CSV table of C-alpha atoms and ligand atoms in Angstrom, one decimal:
chain,number,residue,atom,x,y,z
K,4,MET,CA,179.8,-137.0,-5.0
K,5,ASN,CA,176.6,-135.7,-6.7
K,6,GLU,CA,176.9,-133.3,-9.7
K,7,ILE,CA,177.4,-129.8,-8.4
K,8,VAL,CA,174.5,-127.6,-9.5
K,9,THR,CA,174.7,-123.8,-9.0
K,10,ARG,CA,172.6,-120.9,-10.0
K,11,PHE,CA,172.6,-117.2,-10.6
K,12,PRO,CA,169.2,-115.6,-9.8
K,13,PRO,CA,169.2,-111.9,-10.6
K,14,SER,CA,166.2,-109.7,-10.2
K,15,PRO,CA,165.8,-107.7,-13.4
K,16,THR,CA,165.3,-104.4,-11.7
K,17,GLY,CA,168.6,-102.9,-13.1
K,18,HIS,CA,171.6,-103.7,-15.2
K,19,LEU,CA,174.2,-106.3,-14.2
K,20,HIS,CA,176.6,-104.6,-12.0
K,21,ILE,CA,180.0,-105.5,-10.7
K,22,GLY,CA,178.7,-107.3,-7.5
K,23,GLY,CA,176.1,-109.3,-9.4
K,24,ALA,CA,178.7,-110.2,-12.1
K,25,ARG,CA,181.1,-111.5,-9.5
K,26,THR,CA,178.3,-113.7,-8.0
K,27,ALA,CA,177.4,-115.0,-11.4
K,28,LEU,CA,181.1,-115.6,-12.1
K,29,LEU,CA,181.8,-117.6,-8.9
K,30,ASN,CA,178.8,-119.8,-9.5
K,31,TRP,CA,179.8,-120.4,-13.1
K,32,LEU,CA,183.4,-121.2,-12.1
K,33,TYR,CA,182.4,-123.5,-9.3
K,34,ALA,CA,180.1,-125.4,-11.6
K,35,ARG,CA,182.7,-125.5,-14.4
K,36,HIS,CA,185.5,-126.6,-12.0
K,37,HIS,CA,183.4,-129.5,-10.8
K,38,GLN,CA,182.0,-130.3,-14.3
K,39,GLY,CA,178.6,-129.5,-12.8
K,40,LYS,CA,175.7,-127.4,-14.0
K,41,PHE,CA,175.0,-123.7,-13.9
K,42,ILE,CA,171.4,-122.5,-14.0
K,43,LEU,CA,170.1,-119.0,-14.8
K,44,ARG,CA,166.9,-117.9,-13.2
K,45,ILE,CA,165.3,-114.5,-13.5
K,46,GLU,CA,163.6,-113.5,-10.3
K,47,ASP,CA,160.9,-111.2,-11.7
K,48,THR,CA,158.2,-111.7,-9.1
K,49,ASP,CA,158.2,-108.0,-8.4
K,50,THR,CA,156.4,-107.2,-11.7
K,51,GLU,CA,156.4,-103.4,-11.0
K,52,ARG,CA,160.1,-103.1,-10.7
K,53,SER,CA,161.2,-105.8,-13.2
K,54,SER,CA,161.4,-105.3,-16.9
K,55,ARG,CA,162.1,-107.3,-20.0
K,56,GLU,CA,164.6,-104.7,-21.0
K,57,MET,CA,166.7,-105.3,-17.9
K,58,THR,CA,166.4,-109.0,-18.3
K,59,ASP,CA,167.8,-108.6,-21.9
K,60,SER,CA,170.5,-106.4,-20.6
K,61,ILE,CA,171.6,-108.9,-17.9
K,62,LEU,CA,171.6,-111.8,-20.4
K,63,GLN,CA,173.6,-109.7,-22.8
K,64,ALA,CA,176.2,-108.9,-20.1
K,65,MET,CA,176.5,-112.5,-19.1
K,66,ASP,CA,176.9,-113.6,-22.6
K,67,TRP,CA,179.6,-111.0,-23.2
K,68,LEU,CA,181.4,-112.1,-20.0
K,69,GLY,CA,181.2,-115.7,-21.4
K,70,LEU,CA,179.2,-116.9,-18.4
K,71,HIS,CA,177.1,-119.4,-20.4
K,72,TRP,CA,174.4,-121.2,-18.5
K,73,ASP,CA,173.4,-124.8,-19.0
K,74,GLU,CA,169.8,-124.4,-18.1
K,75,GLY,CA,167.3,-121.5,-18.2
K,76,PRO,CA,166.7,-118.7,-18.1
K,77,TYR,CA,163.7,-119.7,-16.0
K,78,PHE,CA,161.3,-116.9,-15.1
K,79,GLN,CA,159.8,-116.9,-11.6
K,80,SER,CA,156.8,-114.9,-13.0
K,81,THR,CA,155.7,-118.0,-14.9
K,82,ARG,CA,156.0,-120.3,-11.8
K,83,PHE,CA,153.5,-118.8,-9.4
K,84,GLU,CA,151.3,-121.9,-9.6
K,85,LEU,CA,154.1,-124.0,-8.2
K,86,TYR,CA,154.8,-121.6,-5.4
K,87,HIS,CA,151.1,-121.6,-4.4
K,88,GLN,CA,151.0,-125.4,-4.5
K,89,HIS,CA,153.8,-125.5,-1.9
K,90,ILE,CA,152.2,-122.8,0.3
K,91,ASP,CA,148.9,-124.7,0.2
K,92,TRP,CA,150.7,-127.9,1.1
K,93,LEU,CA,152.2,-126.2,4.1
K,94,LEU,CA,148.8,-124.9,5.1
K,95,GLU,CA,147.3,-128.4,4.8
K,96,LYS,CA,150.0,-129.9,7.0
K,97,GLY,CA,149.5,-127.2,9.6
K,98,LEU,CA,153.0,-125.9,9.0
K,99,ALA,CA,151.7,-122.5,7.8
K,100,TYR,CA,148.7,-120.4,8.7
K,101,TYR,CA,146.6,-117.4,7.7
K,102,CYS,CA,147.2,-114.2,9.5
K,103,SER,CA,144.8,-111.2,9.5
K,104,CYS,CA,147.0,-108.7,11.3
K,105,THR,CA,147.3,-105.4,9.4
K,106,PRO,CA,150.7,-104.0,8.4
K,107,ASP,CA,150.2,-101.3,11.1
K,108,GLU,CA,149.4,-103.9,13.8
K,109,VAL,CA,152.6,-105.9,12.8
K,110,GLU,CA,154.6,-102.7,12.9
K,111,ALA,CA,153.3,-102.0,16.4
K,112,MET,CA,154.3,-105.5,17.5
K,113,ARG,CA,157.8,-105.0,16.2
K,114,GLN,CA,158.0,-101.6,17.9
K,115,LYS,CA,156.9,-103.1,21.2
K,116,ALA,CA,159.5,-105.9,21.0
K,117,TRP,CA,162.1,-103.3,20.1
K,118,ASN,CA,161.2,-101.1,23.1
K,119,ALA,CA,161.5,-104.2,25.3
K,120,GLY,CA,165.0,-104.7,24.1
K,121,GLU,CA,164.1,-107.7,22.0
K,122,LYS,CA,164.5,-108.5,18.3
K,123,PRO,CA,161.6,-106.7,16.4
K,124,LYS,CA,159.3,-109.4,15.1
K,125,TYR,CA,155.7,-110.5,14.5
K,126,ASP,CA,154.3,-111.8,17.8
K,127,GLY,CA,152.4,-114.9,16.5
K,128,SER,CA,148.9,-113.5,17.3
K,129,CYS,CA,147.2,-115.5,14.6
K,130,ARG,CA,149.4,-118.6,14.9
K,131,GLU,CA,146.8,-120.7,16.7
K,132,LEU,CA,143.6,-119.0,15.5
K,133,GLY,CA,143.0,-121.4,12.7
K,134,LEU,CA,141.9,-118.6,10.3
K,135,GLY,CA,141.0,-119.4,6.7
K,136,PRO,CA,141.7,-117.3,3.6
K,137,GLY,CA,140.2,-113.8,3.4
K,138,PRO,CA,141.0,-110.3,2.0
K,139,GLY,CA,144.1,-108.7,3.4
K,140,ARG,CA,145.3,-112.0,4.9
K,141,VAL,CA,148.8,-113.3,4.5
K,142,VAL,CA,150.2,-116.8,5.0
K,143,ARG,CA,153.0,-117.2,7.5
K,144,LEU,CA,155.3,-120.1,8.3
K,145,LYS,CA,154.8,-121.7,11.7
K,146,ALA,CA,158.4,-121.4,12.6
K,147,PRO,CA,159.9,-123.3,15.6
K,148,LEU,CA,159.7,-121.4,18.9
K,149,SER,CA,162.8,-122.9,20.5
K,150,GLY,CA,166.0,-124.5,19.5
K,151,GLN,CA,168.5,-123.3,17.0
K,152,THR,CA,168.8,-123.3,13.2
K,153,VAL,CA,172.3,-124.4,12.3
K,154,TYR,CA,174.0,-124.6,9.0
K,155,GLN,CA,177.6,-125.0,7.7
K,156,ASP,CA,178.7,-122.2,5.4
K,157,LEU,CA,181.4,-123.3,3.0
K,158,ILE,CA,183.1,-120.0,3.4
K,159,LYS,CA,182.2,-118.6,6.8
K,160,GLY,CA,182.0,-121.9,8.7
K,161,GLN,CA,179.2,-122.9,11.1
K,162,ASN,CA,176.4,-120.4,11.6
K,163,ALA,CA,173.8,-120.9,14.4
K,164,VAL,CA,170.7,-118.7,15.0
K,165,ASP,CA,168.5,-118.9,18.0
K,166,ASN,CA,165.0,-119.7,16.7
K,167,ARG,CA,163.5,-117.2,19.1
K,168,GLU,CA,165.1,-114.6,17.0
K,169,LEU,CA,163.2,-115.7,13.9
K,170,ASP,CA,159.6,-114.9,13.5
K,171,ASP,CA,156.7,-116.5,11.5
K,172,PHE,CA,157.7,-114.8,8.3
K,173,VAL,CA,155.3,-114.3,5.4
K,174,LEU,CA,155.2,-116.8,2.6
K,175,ARG,CA,152.3,-115.3,0.6
K,176,ARG,CA,151.4,-111.6,0.7
K,177,ALA,CA,147.9,-110.2,0.9
K,178,ASP,CA,148.0,-109.5,-2.8
K,179,ASN,CA,148.5,-113.2,-3.4
K,180,THR,CA,152.1,-113.0,-4.5
K,181,PRO,CA,154.7,-115.4,-3.0
K,182,THR,CA,157.6,-113.9,-1.1
K,183,TYR,CA,161.3,-114.1,-2.1
K,184,ASN,CA,162.2,-116.6,0.6
K,185,LEU,CA,159.4,-119.0,-0.4
K,186,ALA,CA,159.9,-118.8,-4.2
K,187,VAL,CA,163.7,-119.1,-3.9
K,188,VAL,CA,163.6,-122.2,-1.8
K,189,VAL,CA,160.9,-123.9,-4.0
K,190,ASP,CA,162.9,-123.1,-7.1
K,191,ASP,CA,166.3,-124.0,-5.8
K,192,ALA,CA,164.9,-127.3,-4.5
K,193,LEU,CA,163.0,-128.2,-7.6
K,194,MET,CA,165.8,-127.2,-9.9
K,195,GLY,CA,168.2,-129.5,-8.0
K,196,ILE,CA,170.5,-126.7,-6.9
K,197,ASN,CA,172.8,-128.1,-4.3
K,198,THR,CA,175.2,-125.1,-3.8
K,199,ILE,CA,173.9,-121.7,-3.1
K,200,LEU,CA,176.8,-119.3,-3.6
K,201,ARG,CA,175.8,-115.6,-3.1
K,202,GLY,CA,176.7,-112.3,-1.5
K,203,ASP,CA,176.7,-112.2,2.3
K,204,ASP,CA,174.0,-109.5,2.2
K,205,HIS,CA,171.6,-112.5,2.0
K,206,ILE,CA,173.0,-114.1,5.1
K,207,SER,CA,170.0,-113.1,7.2
K,208,ASN,CA,167.7,-114.9,4.8
K,209,THR,CA,169.6,-118.2,5.1
K,210,PRO,CA,168.2,-119.5,8.5
K,211,LYS,CA,164.7,-118.7,7.2
K,212,GLN,CA,165.4,-120.6,4.0
K,213,VAL,CA,166.8,-123.5,6.1
K,214,LEU,CA,163.5,-123.6,8.0
K,215,LEU,CA,161.6,-123.8,4.8
K,216,TYR,CA,163.7,-126.6,3.4
K,217,GLN,CA,162.9,-128.5,6.6
K,218,ALA,CA,159.1,-127.7,6.5
K,219,LEU,CA,158.9,-128.6,2.8
K,220,GLN,CA,160.9,-131.8,3.4
K,221,PHE,CA,163.5,-130.8,0.8
K,222,GLU,CA,167.1,-131.8,0.9
K,223,ARG,CA,169.1,-128.9,2.2
K,224,PRO,CA,171.8,-127.5,-0.2
K,225,SER,CA,175.2,-126.2,0.9
K,226,PHE,CA,175.4,-122.5,1.5
K,227,ALA,CA,178.4,-120.3,0.7
K,228,HIS,CA,178.3,-116.5,1.4
K,229,VAL,CA,180.9,-114.3,-0.2
K,230,PRO,CA,181.9,-111.0,1.3
K,231,MET,CA,180.5,-107.9,-0.3
K,232,ILE,CA,182.6,-105.7,-2.6
K,233,LEU,CA,183.3,-102.3,-1.0
K,234,GLY,CA,184.2,-98.9,-2.4
K,235,PRO,CA,187.5,-97.2,-1.3
K,236,ASP,CA,185.5,-95.6,1.6
K,237,LYS,CA,184.7,-99.1,2.9
K,238,LYS,CA,181.0,-98.7,2.1
K,239,ARG,CA,179.2,-101.1,-0.2
K,240,LEU,CA,180.3,-100.5,-3.8
K,241,SER,CA,177.9,-98.5,-5.8
K,242,LYS,CA,177.7,-96.0,-8.7
K,243,ARG,CA,178.8,-93.4,-6.2
K,244,HIS,CA,182.2,-94.9,-6.4
K,245,GLY,CA,182.3,-94.8,-10.1
K,246,ALA,CA,181.4,-98.5,-10.5
K,247,MET,CA,179.6,-99.1,-13.7
K,248,SER,CA,177.4,-101.8,-15.1
K,249,VAL,CA,179.1,-104.6,-16.9
K,250,LEU,CA,177.9,-103.3,-20.3
K,251,GLU,CA,179.4,-99.9,-19.5
K,252,TYR,CA,182.8,-101.6,-18.9
K,253,LYS,CA,182.3,-103.2,-22.3
K,254,ALA,CA,181.7,-99.9,-23.9
K,255,ARG,CA,184.7,-98.4,-22.2
K,256,GLY,CA,186.9,-101.0,-23.7
K,257,TYR,CA,187.4,-103.5,-21.0
K,258,LEU,CA,187.9,-107.2,-22.1
K,259,PRO,CA,185.6,-109.8,-20.7
K,260,GLY,CA,188.5,-112.1,-19.8
K,261,ALA,CA,190.2,-109.2,-17.9
K,262,LEU,CA,187.0,-108.3,-16.0
K,263,ILE,CA,186.6,-111.9,-15.0
K,264,ASN,CA,190.2,-112.1,-13.9
K,265,TYR,CA,189.9,-109.0,-11.8
K,266,LEU,CA,186.5,-109.9,-10.3
K,267,VAL,CA,187.6,-113.4,-9.2
K,268,ARG,CA,190.7,-112.0,-7.5
K,269,LEU,CA,188.4,-109.9,-5.3
K,270,GLY,CA,188.5,-112.3,-2.4
K,271,TRP,CA,190.0,-115.4,-4.1
K,272,SER,CA,193.7,-116.2,-4.6
K,273,SER,CA,196.0,-118.9,-6.0
K,274,GLY,CA,199.4,-118.2,-4.5
K,275,ASP,CA,200.5,-114.8,-5.7
K,276,GLN,CA,199.4,-115.3,-9.3
K,277,GLU,CA,197.5,-112.2,-10.6
K,278,LEU,CA,196.8,-113.0,-14.2
K,279,PHE,CA,194.7,-116.0,-15.2
K,280,THR,CA,193.2,-117.2,-18.4
K,281,ARG,CA,189.6,-118.5,-18.3
K,282,GLU,CA,190.9,-122.1,-18.5
K,283,GLU,CA,193.3,-121.6,-15.6
K,284,LEU,CA,190.5,-120.2,-13.5
K,285,ILE,CA,188.3,-123.1,-14.2
K,286,GLU,CA,191.1,-125.5,-13.3
K,287,LYS,CA,192.2,-123.7,-10.1
K,288,PHE,CA,189.0,-122.3,-8.6
K,289,THR,CA,187.9,-123.8,-5.3
K,290,LEU,CA,186.1,-122.2,-2.4
K,291,ASN,CA,189.0,-123.2,0.0
K,292,SER,CA,191.0,-120.1,-1.0
K,293,MET,CA,188.0,-117.7,-0.8
K,294,GLY,CA,188.6,-115.0,1.7
K,295,LYS,CA,186.2,-114.3,4.5
K,296,SER,CA,186.5,-110.6,4.7
K,297,ALA,CA,185.2,-107.8,2.4
K,298,CYS,CA,187.3,-106.6,-0.4
K,299,VAL,CA,187.8,-103.2,-1.9
K,300,PHE,CA,187.2,-102.4,-5.6
K,301,ASN,CA,190.3,-100.9,-7.1
K,302,GLN,CA,189.9,-99.2,-10.5
K,303,GLU,CA,193.6,-98.9,-11.1
K,304,LYS,CA,194.2,-102.6,-10.5
K,305,LEU,CA,191.3,-103.4,-13.0
K,306,ASP,CA,193.0,-101.1,-15.6
K,307,TRP,CA,196.3,-102.9,-15.0
K,308,VAL,CA,194.8,-106.3,-15.4
K,309,ASN,CA,193.0,-105.1,-18.5
K,310,GLY,CA,196.1,-103.7,-20.0
K,311,ARG,CA,197.9,-107.0,-19.4
K,312,HIS,CA,195.2,-109.0,-21.0
K,313,LEU,CA,195.0,-106.6,-23.9
K,314,LYS,CA,198.7,-107.2,-24.7
K,315,GLN,CA,198.0,-110.9,-25.1
K,316,ILE,CA,195.5,-110.5,-27.9
K,317,PRO,CA,196.8,-111.1,-31.5
K,318,PRO,CA,196.7,-107.7,-33.2
K,319,SER,CA,194.7,-109.0,-36.1
K,320,ASP,CA,191.9,-109.8,-33.6
K,321,LEU,CA,191.9,-106.2,-32.3
K,322,ALA,CA,191.8,-104.5,-35.7
K,323,ALA,CA,188.0,-104.9,-36.2
K,324,GLU,CA,187.4,-103.6,-32.6
K,325,LEU,CA,189.6,-100.6,-33.3
K,326,ARG,CA,187.7,-99.8,-36.5
K,327,THR,CA,184.4,-100.0,-34.8
K,328,ARG,CA,185.5,-97.7,-32.0
K,329,LEU,CA,186.9,-95.2,-34.5
K,330,ARG,CA,183.7,-95.3,-36.5
K,331,ASN,CA,181.8,-94.5,-33.3
K,332,ARG,CA,184.0,-91.4,-33.1
K,333,GLY,CA,183.0,-90.4,-36.6
K,334,LEU,CA,186.2,-91.6,-38.2
K,335,PRO,CA,185.2,-94.2,-40.7
K,336,GLY,CA,188.3,-94.0,-43.0
K,337,VAL,CA,190.5,-96.8,-41.5
K,338,ASP,CA,190.4,-100.0,-43.6
K,339,GLU,CA,191.3,-103.4,-42.2
K,340,ALA,CA,194.9,-103.4,-43.5
K,341,TYR,CA,195.6,-100.0,-42.0
K,342,ALA,CA,194.0,-101.0,-38.7
K,343,GLU,CA,196.2,-104.1,-38.5
K,344,LYS,CA,199.3,-101.9,-38.9
K,345,ILE,CA,198.1,-99.4,-36.3
K,346,VAL,CA,197.2,-101.9,-33.5
K,347,PRO,CA,200.7,-103.2,-32.7
K,348,LEU,CA,201.9,-99.6,-32.1
K,349,LEU,CA,199.2,-98.8,-29.6
K,350,GLN,CA,198.6,-102.2,-28.0
K,351,PRO,CA,201.6,-101.9,-25.6
K,352,ARG,CA,200.6,-98.3,-24.7
K,353,SER,CA,196.9,-98.9,-23.9
K,354,GLN,CA,195.1,-100.3,-20.9
K,355,THR,CA,191.7,-100.4,-22.6
K,356,LEU,CA,190.3,-100.6,-26.1
K,357,GLU,CA,189.0,-97.1,-25.7
K,358,GLN,CA,192.5,-95.8,-24.8
K,359,MET,CA,193.7,-97.5,-27.9
K,360,ALA,CA,191.0,-95.9,-30.0
K,361,GLU,CA,191.8,-92.5,-28.4
K,362,GLN,CA,195.4,-92.8,-29.3
K,363,ALA,CA,194.6,-94.0,-32.9
K,364,VAL,CA,192.6,-90.9,-33.7
K,365,PHE,CA,195.4,-89.1,-35.4
K,366,PHE,CA,196.0,-92.1,-37.6
K,367,ALA,CA,192.4,-92.0,-38.7
K,368,GLN,CA,192.0,-88.3,-39.2
K,369,GLU,CA,192.3,-86.7,-42.6
K,370,THR,CA,195.4,-84.5,-42.9
K,371,GLU,CA,193.3,-81.3,-42.8
K,372,ASP,CA,191.7,-82.3,-39.6
K,373,ILE,CA,194.8,-82.7,-37.5
K,374,PRO,CA,194.6,-79.9,-35.0
K,375,TYR,CA,197.7,-77.8,-34.4
K,376,ASP,CA,198.0,-75.7,-31.4
K,377,PRO,CA,199.5,-72.4,-32.6
K,378,GLU,CA,201.6,-72.0,-29.4
K,379,MET,CA,203.1,-75.4,-30.0
K,380,LEU,CA,203.9,-74.5,-33.6
K,381,ASP,CA,205.5,-71.3,-32.5
K,382,LYS,CA,207.7,-73.1,-30.0
K,383,PHE,CA,208.9,-76.0,-32.1
K,384,PHE,CA,208.8,-74.6,-35.7
K,385,THR,CA,211.5,-72.0,-35.4
K,386,THR,CA,212.8,-70.4,-38.6
K,387,GLU,CA,215.8,-72.7,-38.5
K,388,LEU,CA,213.8,-75.8,-37.9
K,389,LYS,CA,211.4,-74.9,-40.7
K,390,GLN,CA,214.3,-74.8,-43.1
K,391,TYR,CA,215.5,-78.2,-42.0
K,392,LEU,CA,212.0,-79.6,-42.2
K,393,ARG,CA,211.4,-78.3,-45.7
K,394,ASP,CA,214.7,-80.0,-46.8
K,395,LEU,CA,213.8,-83.2,-45.0
K,396,LEU,CA,210.3,-83.2,-46.6
K,397,GLY,CA,211.9,-83.2,-50.0
K,398,ARG,CA,214.1,-86.1,-49.1
K,399,LEU,CA,211.2,-88.1,-47.7
K,400,GLU,CA,209.2,-87.5,-50.8
K,401,ARG,CA,212.0,-88.9,-52.9
K,402,LEU,CA,212.6,-91.9,-50.6
K,403,GLN,CA,211.9,-95.1,-52.5
K,404,ASP,CA,211.4,-97.5,-49.7
K,405,PHE,CA,209.3,-95.9,-46.9
K,406,SER,CA,210.2,-98.5,-44.3
K,407,GLN,CA,211.4,-97.6,-40.8
K,408,ALA,CA,214.9,-98.8,-41.6
K,409,ALA,CA,215.2,-96.6,-44.7
K,410,GLN,CA,213.8,-93.6,-42.8
K,411,GLU,CA,216.2,-94.1,-40.0
K,412,GLU,CA,219.1,-94.2,-42.4
K,413,LEU,CA,217.9,-91.1,-44.2
K,414,LEU,CA,217.5,-89.2,-41.0
K,415,ALA,CA,220.9,-90.3,-39.7
K,416,GLU,CA,222.6,-89.0,-42.8
K,417,PHE,CA,220.5,-85.8,-42.6
K,418,LEU,CA,221.4,-85.2,-38.9
K,419,GLN,CA,225.1,-85.7,-39.6
K,420,GLU,CA,225.1,-83.4,-42.6
K,421,LYS,CA,223.3,-80.6,-40.7
K,422,ASP,CA,225.1,-81.4,-37.4
K,423,ILE,CA,221.9,-81.4,-35.3
K,424,LYS,CA,220.5,-83.7,-32.7
K,425,PHE,CA,217.6,-86.1,-33.3
K,426,LYS,CA,215.6,-84.6,-30.4
K,427,ARG,CA,215.4,-81.2,-32.0
K,428,ILE,CA,213.9,-82.3,-35.2
K,429,ALA,CA,211.9,-85.3,-33.9
K,430,GLN,CA,209.5,-83.2,-31.9
K,431,PRO,CA,208.3,-80.9,-34.7
K,432,ILE,CA,207.9,-83.9,-36.9
K,433,ARG,CA,205.8,-85.7,-34.3
K,434,ILE,CA,203.6,-82.6,-33.8
K,435,ALA,CA,203.2,-82.3,-37.6
K,436,LEU,CA,202.1,-86.0,-37.9
K,437,THR,CA,200.0,-86.3,-34.8
K,438,GLY,CA,199.1,-82.8,-33.5
K,439,LYS,CA,200.5,-84.0,-30.2
K,440,LYS,CA,203.7,-84.0,-28.3
K,441,ALA,CA,203.5,-87.8,-27.4
K,442,SER,CA,203.0,-90.7,-29.7
K,443,PRO,CA,204.5,-94.1,-30.5
K,444,GLY,CA,208.0,-94.2,-31.9
K,445,LEU,CA,208.5,-91.7,-34.7
K,446,PHE,CA,209.7,-94.0,-37.4
K,447,GLU,CA,207.2,-96.7,-36.8
K,448,THR,CA,204.5,-94.0,-36.8
K,449,MET,CA,205.7,-92.7,-40.1
K,450,GLU,CA,205.9,-96.2,-41.6
K,451,VAL,CA,202.3,-96.9,-40.6
K,452,LEU,CA,201.1,-93.5,-41.8
K,453,GLY,CA,202.8,-94.1,-45.1
K,454,ARG,CA,204.6,-91.6,-47.4
K,455,ASP,CA,201.5,-89.7,-48.5
K,456,ARG,CA,200.1,-89.0,-45.1
K,457,THR,CA,203.5,-88.3,-43.6
K,458,THR,CA,204.5,-85.8,-46.3
K,459,ALA,CA,201.1,-84.1,-46.5
K,460,ARG,CA,201.0,-83.6,-42.8
K,461,LEU,CA,204.5,-82.2,-42.7
K,462,ARG,CA,203.7,-79.8,-45.5
K,463,ARG,CA,200.5,-78.7,-43.8
K,464,ALA,CA,202.2,-78.1,-40.5
K,465,LEU,CA,204.9,-76.1,-42.2
K,466,THR,CA,202.2,-73.9,-43.9
K,467,GLN,CA,200.4,-73.4,-40.7
K,468,ALA,CA,203.6,-72.6,-38.9
K,469,GLU,CA,204.3,-70.0,-41.5
K,470,GLY,CA,200.9,-68.5,-40.8
K,471,SER,CA,201.2,-68.5,-37.1
K,472,GLY,CA,204.9,-67.3,-37.3
K,473,LYS,CA,203.8,-64.3,-39.3
K,474,GLN,CA,201.1,-63.5,-36.8
K,475,THR,CA,203.5,-63.5,-33.9
K,476,ALA,CA,206.0,-61.5,-36.0
K,477,SER,CA,203.4,-58.8,-36.8
K,478,ALA,CA,202.1,-58.9,-33.2
K,479,SER,CA,205.6,-58.1,-31.9
K,480,THR,CA,206.2,-55.2,-34.2
M,501,LIG,N1,167.1,-112.3,-6.6
M,501,LIG,C1,167.9,-112.3,-5.5
M,501,LIG,C2,168.9,-111.1,-5.7
M,501,LIG,O1,169.1,-110.7,-6.8
M,501,LIG,C3,168.6,-113.6,-5.3
M,501,LIG,C4,169.2,-113.9,-4.0
M,501,LIG,C5,169.7,-115.3,-3.8
M,501,LIG,O2,170.8,-115.6,-4.4
M,501,LIG,O3,169.1,-116.1,-3.2
M,501,LIG,O4,169.5,-110.6,-4.7
């Protein structure tokens, strides 16, 4: 079998979104699985809507996802010469022709066909006129008037279109720019691309492209159309559904390996396996197990997949990421060693890196910045509890070894001596250390915070509780 050559040809009119990322991923995987080649081509013929900034953003997103291309990026805007050569060749061979009909005239023809219950199309008025070039003239393909255009879709099976439904579509516009269908066929053929794997929103272009392959005497590639990704309301996935660009997912703390894992599972399966490494995907990915029907984007599932991938990463690899995210929140005070101790506590409790950073805020805050809710202090720092906490604070200050085990032992003794339950004292301590009612395990949190932070926070919470206690006392008198 020939080497498999696939491509991803985004138009740089926006950032790389979930749908585009999945198309890129499937092409990349298919090429990698077959030890083939994956080509990147930027379809920037629409110079008004395309921008260098969006191209850079797309390249950055692909790079982050690890979808590395073997060739390119090629830019269509630099290849107009080639497209014109092929259009001119078709003109010379009598396989294309100039058309002088105005857009209004063409619209009227389409309307007329529509009113007659036919497919709206150009009626071929200029087909046999033998017109030459001139202002306002387009070049059209002389498409067959009868028969069928048939192709095998690797996912959807055979597709046949009656040629009477296809019209003499435009190859070169009046402003002398080539159309998408012409440019894409010339490029795919000249770049040796033999598998066109794309979203099924392009399915109506495929018969036209097949006709162009025939007219230009190019070898026809295989086509594979994957179903669109839908939002929960079964409409095409968009920002409306909260779907974000790939780089936004990066910013929100999703992992490239997890996003890839999630995206490939939208429509592809391998038994009931849900979690895959990149290597497993390359090994297992084929088009045989690609579904034919549209799939719905599910944010919760993505979060779950991300959480599972997050747990697989060695904590030392996450420390730098955590520090960056804390710095972005204006919390620069966490050094490498501290971050490496924080990560293992939060990793099992986070689905995204952002969630991890969010939960790490109290570790990173200065003692005086821990926010205490006065109501919470009133409720948990009762007079009795405050006495216990002051006593415990003294003991913790004197504790030589500040390890979890030593703290546990100290507290066990303390609870026995005072005859109170762990739960009663644990909650005010937790609030003092974190400002919150939920956190990782108390002893592990204390160990990571260390003696100085732990005792300083307990002292500050006690002082604040005195203050707020007095206020309530005076308010009630
Ligand atoms: N530039 C087109 C797009 O972004 C490519 C379509 C194709 O794969 O042929 O939709």
